[in-house]
Amino acid sequence: IPLTVKDCAWVKMTPVLMKKQADLYIAHKKKVYTEIKNILPEKRTFVNTLYALERCDDTFNSFFGKMGLLGEVSPSKVVRDGAHEVATSMSEKLVDIEYDRDLFISLCEYYEGNFSDEKKYLRKEDIKLLEETLREYRRMGFDLPTAKQNKLKLLMKKVGKLSIQFRQNINDYQDYILCTKEELGGLSERFIFTLPKHTDGRYIVSLQYPHIFPFMAEATNRKKREELALKNLKKGGVKNLKIIEEIVKLRHEIASILGYKHHADFRTENRMAKSGNAVDAFQSSLLKTLHPLAKKDGQALSEHAKSLGIKKIEHYDIGYVGTHLKKKLYDLDPETVRAYFPLEHVKNEMFTLCENLFGIVIAEYVVPLWHKDVKMYQINDVSGALIGYFSLDLFPREGKFGHAAMFDVVVSHEVGYKTEEYCAPYSSMVCNFPTPTNKVPSLLYIGEVETLFHEFGHLLHMTLTRARLESQAGANVAWDFVETPSQIMENWVWDAQVMKKLSKHYETGKPMPKDMIERVIKGKTFQNAYFYTRQLIQGKLDLDLHTGKVKDACAAYRKMNKYYFNIELPEKETLFPAGFGHLVGYDAGYYSYLWALVYACDAFEAFKTKGNKNVMTNREVGMKWRKEVLEKGSSEDEMKLIKNFLGRVPNQKAFLKEVIGK
């Protein structure tokens, strides 16, 4: 059923309505759970017990997802704060409701009773849901004594509350430096024009992505780079350091009560990795391969720094020296490259590419949302059948979510057990690309083009799903597989044919010249070992915190920077973990970006080696990826999905070739 303007009225939700809906939602959940628990053991069926649990939230039309999105993107601080307040209160109440041993007993009654008779009629995904739900209840401690269960419930509530606070502190952290026009040397007029001005006439350079990245890469004023870098190291503030310390302690206590060695073992049990040791082995083996190469990358930076009059390279010099060296090696100026990637054109070409590959049609769907810049789109199958909707919120605003992410708001599912009717999904992609002005459109640097493709990969995963059960739909997969469908999309950016299509100079309208495309692609592996080693030490910090190997996260981060990069980070200002948002949500899971990238690189090879070898129009392979991976969600085991697509066991060859050219 197509959306109407009325269906989007939730964007005007007020904190009062949020609280009212939240109270109704809690009351409804309690009622349904009571009904499930009251069924006699001999009367239990899959539909009246587990399916009733799975579909419990239907009548609330994804209220929780809608409120959660508004908490991150609403232009109104009152609405954002209200959403966070209600979410905090709800997370506590939901722990009470979900943490119900009698529900676990109800499922056990079905599993040990009528399940054996029904099993032959159930679908594979139904059986998978039952087994995984029972496992998750055990992971909540339901087979433990009552006193331990009550303790767990209390601890989980605390973690939920602190996690929301941690995220909000990062989003609300507004700091900046002030620069005169002279202090902005090296930066383009286009960039300077986008900077807001302070009352004293100086320019404001904030910690938002569109400010800090170009500034750290191109500003010639070393003192100002240092000033901005030091402010960025303090992002989140001392209060977040205390919060994350408390969260880690609580997580360890929870894991211990549940019988796990540490939080990392608890976290990875239901993921592809299965254990903290497997993650440690994965990261350690990659660090062993990449560290010597990262050292060479670092030496190259140090040598080049000397030619720029920098005797000893510091943390605030790396982006600048790297950009300068890249210009020298590949004759590439970031501003020159950026001029070829106006966001609107890149976005439209990305849509066309995805339409060709995956047999879909994307069209704008005009409906007012929470801000005038936000646009809604509809995705149909080439057959004309409606698939779903998505919105794009692409520019920074004060108080808005500060990174790039895809938010699943309405998750796809069958409307009733084994019915053909299907609930159309709706997701929102939230990014922070350069704000367009009257003179210049939003122009993306190559990393931002990758970000756009990456997040759209998540969005396709959520939208093209055909999984019957909501908890198995789209990106509801094992946490260390969730980045595979997004990271595979980045590969198209670096194909020469695709890059030519994506590029269109914002003044001349001409595509990027062939020789420049070749240089941009060659520059892709520039300092790659350094980049991935940095990602690996962040993953190591996350893992070491959650295995109890390190207690002082700031000291550990400084130590690793010294060991791997020979970079001294200042003791007083280095509060990196306070602003490392992934410690909440990706806890003991930051490794999964690289873990998933191994599969993404391997899968992309199929687009190059099969069919007509044109990665832009290889619909045969694109449809196979859609059918075998995107549509299935987690209705089948993730390793099985990737094996079915590849026709073999995945390996690291394509990944290593991508990273180090071997």
PDB file of C-alpha atoms in Angstrom, residues 313-441:
ATOM      1  CA  ILE A 313      55.825  14.995  12.486  1.00  0.00           C
ATOM      2  CA  GLU A 314      53.033  15.309  15.077  1.00  0.00           C
ATOM      3  CA  HIS A 315      49.480  13.911  15.193  1.00  0.00           C
ATOM      4  CA  TYR A 316      48.078  17.175  13.785  1.00  0.00           C
ATOM      5  CA  ASP A 317      50.477  17.036  10.786  1.00  0.00           C
ATOM      6  CA  ILE A 318      49.529  13.604   9.413  1.00  0.00           C
ATOM      7  CA  GLY A 319      46.495  14.670   7.335  1.00  0.00           C
ATOM      8  CA  TYR A 320      48.274  17.751   5.997  1.00  0.00           C
ATOM      9  CA  VAL A 321      51.552  16.006   5.114  1.00  0.00           C
ATOM     10  CA  GLY A 322      49.663  13.052   3.623  1.00  0.00           C
ATOM     11  CA  THR A 323      47.567  15.337   1.410  1.00  0.00           C
ATOM     12  CA  HIS A 324      50.692  17.223   0.323  1.00  0.00           C
ATOM     13  CA  LEU A 325      52.582  13.999  -0.497  1.00  0.00           C
ATOM     14  CA  LYS A 326      49.597  12.609  -2.394  1.00  0.00           C
ATOM     15  CA  LYS A 327      49.462  15.814  -4.464  1.00  0.00           C
ATOM     16  CA  LYS A 328      53.140  15.423  -5.246  1.00  0.00           C
ATOM     17  CA  LEU A 329      52.964  11.697  -6.147  1.00  0.00           C
ATOM     18  CA  TYR A 330      49.730  11.766  -8.127  1.00  0.00           C
ATOM     19  CA  ASP A 331      49.441  15.471  -8.969  1.00  0.00           C
ATOM     20  CA  LEU A 332      46.068  15.486  -7.220  1.00  0.00           C
ATOM     21  CA  ASP A 333      44.696  18.470  -5.386  1.00  0.00           C
ATOM     22  CA  PRO A 334      41.663  17.528  -3.228  1.00  0.00           C
ATOM     23  CA  GLU A 335      39.869  20.733  -4.236  1.00  0.00           C
ATOM     24  CA  THR A 336      40.394  20.028  -7.939  1.00  0.00           C
ATOM     25  CA  VAL A 337      39.037  16.485  -7.482  1.00  0.00           C
ATOM     26  CA  ARG A 338      36.138  17.690  -5.317  1.00  0.00           C
ATOM     27  CA  ALA A 339      34.981  20.077  -8.055  1.00  0.00           C
ATOM     28  CA  TYR A 340      34.073  17.016 -10.170  1.00  0.00           C
ATOM     29  CA  PHE A 341      31.726  15.508  -7.595  1.00  0.00           C
ATOM     30  CA  PRO A 342      28.627  17.675  -7.019  1.00  0.00           C
ATOM     31  CA  LEU A 343      26.453  15.698  -4.611  1.00  0.00           C
ATOM     32  CA  GLU A 344      23.236  15.938  -6.636  1.00  0.00           C
ATOM     33  CA  HIS A 345      24.881  14.504  -9.762  1.00  0.00           C
ATOM     34  CA  VAL A 346      26.737  11.751  -7.837  1.00  0.00           C
ATOM     35  CA  LYS A 347      23.508  10.759  -6.084  1.00  0.00           C
ATOM     36  CA  ASN A 348      21.535  10.535  -9.351  1.00  0.00           C
ATOM     37  CA  GLU A 349      24.258   8.454 -11.027  1.00  0.00           C
ATOM     38  CA  MET A 350      24.395   6.159  -7.988  1.00  0.00           C
ATOM     39  CA  PHE A 351      20.625   5.665  -8.309  1.00  0.00           C
ATOM     40  CA  THR A 352      21.007   4.800 -12.010  1.00  0.00           C
ATOM     41  CA  LEU A 353      23.809   2.335 -11.263  1.00  0.00           C
ATOM     42  CA  CYS A 354      21.711   0.572  -8.598  1.00  0.00           C
ATOM     43  CA  GLU A 355      18.681   0.504 -10.909  1.00  0.00           C
ATOM     44  CA  ASN A 356      20.790  -1.222 -13.588  1.00  0.00           C
ATOM     45  CA  LEU A 357      22.400  -3.710 -11.215  1.00  0.00           C
ATOM     46  CA  PHE A 358      19.493  -4.705  -9.002  1.00  0.00           C
ATOM     47  CA  GLY A 359      16.456  -4.395 -11.265  1.00  0.00           C
ATOM     48  CA  ILE A 360      14.817  -1.514  -9.403  1.00  0.00           C
ATOM     49  CA  VAL A 361      13.358   1.938 -10.160  1.00  0.00           C
ATOM     50  CA  ILE A 362      13.986   4.890  -7.804  1.00  0.00           C
ATOM     51  CA  ALA A 363      11.799   8.006  -7.933  1.00  0.00           C
ATOM     52  CA  GLU A 364      11.371  11.022  -5.676  1.00  0.00           C
ATOM     53  CA  TYR A 365       8.212  10.869  -3.561  1.00  0.00           C
ATOM     54  CA  VAL A 366       7.142  14.392  -2.596  1.00  0.00           C
ATOM     55  CA  VAL A 367       6.015  14.557   1.011  1.00  0.00           C
ATOM     56  CA  PRO A 368       6.984  17.051   3.780  1.00  0.00           C
ATOM     57  CA  LEU A 369       9.379  15.610   6.369  1.00  0.00           C
ATOM     58  CA  TRP A 370      11.234  17.080   9.404  1.00  0.00           C
ATOM     59  CA  HIS A 371      13.365  19.610   7.448  1.00  0.00           C
ATOM     60  CA  LYS A 372      13.059  21.324   4.063  1.00  0.00           C
ATOM     61  CA  ASP A 373      16.357  19.730   2.862  1.00  0.00           C
ATOM     62  CA  VAL A 374      15.163  16.156   3.506  1.00  0.00           C
ATOM     63  CA  LYS A 375      13.796  14.248   0.503  1.00  0.00           C
ATOM     64  CA  MET A 376      11.725  11.061   0.325  1.00  0.00           C
ATOM     65  CA  TYR A 377      12.089   8.414  -2.423  1.00  0.00           C
ATOM     66  CA  GLN A 378      10.159   5.334  -3.504  1.00  0.00           C
ATOM     67  CA  ILE A 379      11.750   2.105  -4.767  1.00  0.00           C
ATOM     68  CA  ASN A 380       9.795  -0.141  -7.119  1.00  0.00           C
ATOM     69  CA  ASP A 381      10.799  -3.402  -8.751  1.00  0.00           C
ATOM     70  CA  VAL A 382      11.262  -3.210 -12.548  1.00  0.00           C
ATOM     71  CA  SER A 383       7.997  -5.167 -12.726  1.00  0.00           C
ATOM     72  CA  GLY A 384       6.300  -2.089 -11.207  1.00  0.00           C
ATOM     73  CA  ALA A 385       5.647  -3.634  -7.779  1.00  0.00           C
ATOM     74  CA  LEU A 386       6.228  -1.322  -4.799  1.00  0.00           C
ATOM     75  CA  ILE A 387       9.239  -2.377  -2.684  1.00  0.00           C
ATOM     76  CA  GLY A 388       9.685   0.435  -0.150  1.00  0.00           C
ATOM     77  CA  TYR A 389      10.682   3.990   0.736  1.00  0.00           C
ATOM     78  CA  PHE A 390      13.697   5.892   2.001  1.00  0.00           C
ATOM     79  CA  SER A 391      14.635   9.467   2.853  1.00  0.00           C
ATOM     80  CA  LEU A 392      17.932  11.347   2.567  1.00  0.00           C
ATOM     81  CA  ASP A 393      18.983  13.909   5.213  1.00  0.00           C
ATOM     82  CA  LEU A 394      22.404  14.916   3.925  1.00  0.00           C
ATOM     83  CA  PHE A 395      23.572  18.228   5.439  1.00  0.00           C
ATOM     84  CA  PRO A 396      24.782  19.171   8.949  1.00  0.00           C
ATOM     85  CA  ARG A 397      22.608  21.052  11.427  1.00  0.00           C
ATOM     86  CA  GLU A 398      23.235  21.936  15.040  1.00  0.00           C
ATOM     87  CA  GLY A 399      22.334  19.041  17.338  1.00  0.00           C
ATOM     88  CA  LYS A 400      21.817  16.620  14.444  1.00  0.00           C
ATOM     89  CA  PHE A 401      23.503  13.190  14.458  1.00  0.00           C
ATOM     90  CA  GLY A 402      27.096  14.050  13.581  1.00  0.00           C
ATOM     91  CA  HIS A 403      28.325  11.063  11.551  1.00  0.00           C
ATOM     92  CA  ALA A 404      26.881   9.102   8.629  1.00  0.00           C
ATOM     93  CA  ALA A 405      24.375   6.295   9.251  1.00  0.00           C
ATOM     94  CA  MET A 406      21.309   4.509   7.968  1.00  0.00           C
ATOM     95  CA  PHE A 407      18.335   4.361  10.351  1.00  0.00           C
ATOM     96  CA  ASP A 408      15.793   1.582   9.803  1.00  0.00           C
ATOM     97  CA  VAL A 409      12.455   3.134  10.734  1.00  0.00           C
ATOM     98  CA  VAL A 410       9.823   0.711   9.393  1.00  0.00           C
ATOM     99  CA  VAL A 411      11.252  -2.792   9.008  1.00  0.00           C
ATOM    100  CA  SER A 412       9.820  -5.051   6.311  1.00  0.00           C
ATOM    101  CA  HIS A 413       7.826  -8.183   7.230  1.00  0.00           C
ATOM    102  CA  GLU A 414       4.887 -10.339   6.137  1.00  0.00           C
ATOM    103  CA  VAL A 415       1.626  -8.839   7.416  1.00  0.00           C
ATOM    104  CA  GLY A 416       0.369 -12.180   8.797  1.00  0.00           C
ATOM    105  CA  TYR A 417       1.768 -15.688   9.081  1.00  0.00           C
ATOM    106  CA  LYS A 418       2.409 -17.086   5.571  1.00  0.00           C
ATOM    107  CA  THR A 419       0.391 -14.259   3.932  1.00  0.00           C
ATOM    108  CA  GLU A 420       1.462 -12.764   0.615  1.00  0.00           C
ATOM    109  CA  GLU A 421       0.885  -9.199   1.857  1.00  0.00           C
ATOM    110  CA  TYR A 422       4.100  -7.446   2.837  1.00  0.00           C
ATOM    111  CA  CYS A 423       4.777  -4.318   4.914  1.00  0.00           C
ATOM    112  CA  ALA A 424       6.754  -1.784   2.838  1.00  0.00           C
ATOM    113  CA  PRO A 425       9.991  -0.776   4.602  1.00  0.00           C
ATOM    114  CA  TYR A 426      11.139   2.786   5.228  1.00  0.00           C
ATOM    115  CA  SER A 427      14.713   3.768   6.128  1.00  0.00           C
ATOM    116  CA  SER A 428      16.481   7.099   6.426  1.00  0.00           C
ATOM    117  CA  MET A 429      20.047   7.846   5.422  1.00  0.00           C
ATOM    118  CA  VAL A 430      21.593  10.564   7.577  1.00  0.00           C
ATOM    119  CA  CYS A 431      24.893  12.174   6.518  1.00  0.00           C
ATOM    120  CA  ASN A 432      26.792  15.433   6.987  1.00  0.00           C
ATOM    121  CA  PHE A 433      28.065  16.506   3.570  1.00  0.00           C
ATOM    122  CA  PRO A 434      29.188  20.089   2.760  1.00  0.00           C
ATOM    123  CA  THR A 435      26.215  22.459   2.826  1.00  0.00           C
ATOM    124  CA  PRO A 436      25.450  23.957  -0.617  1.00  0.00           C
ATOM    125  CA  THR A 437      25.524  27.756  -0.961  1.00  0.00           C
ATOM    126  CA  ASN A 438      24.113  30.214  -3.521  1.00  0.00           C
ATOM    127  CA  LYS A 439      27.467  30.163  -5.310  1.00  0.00           C
ATOM    128  CA  VAL A 440      28.595  26.541  -4.972  1.00  0.00           C
ATOM    129  CA  PRO A 441      26.694  23.235  -4.767  1.00  0.00           C
TER     130      PRO A 441
END
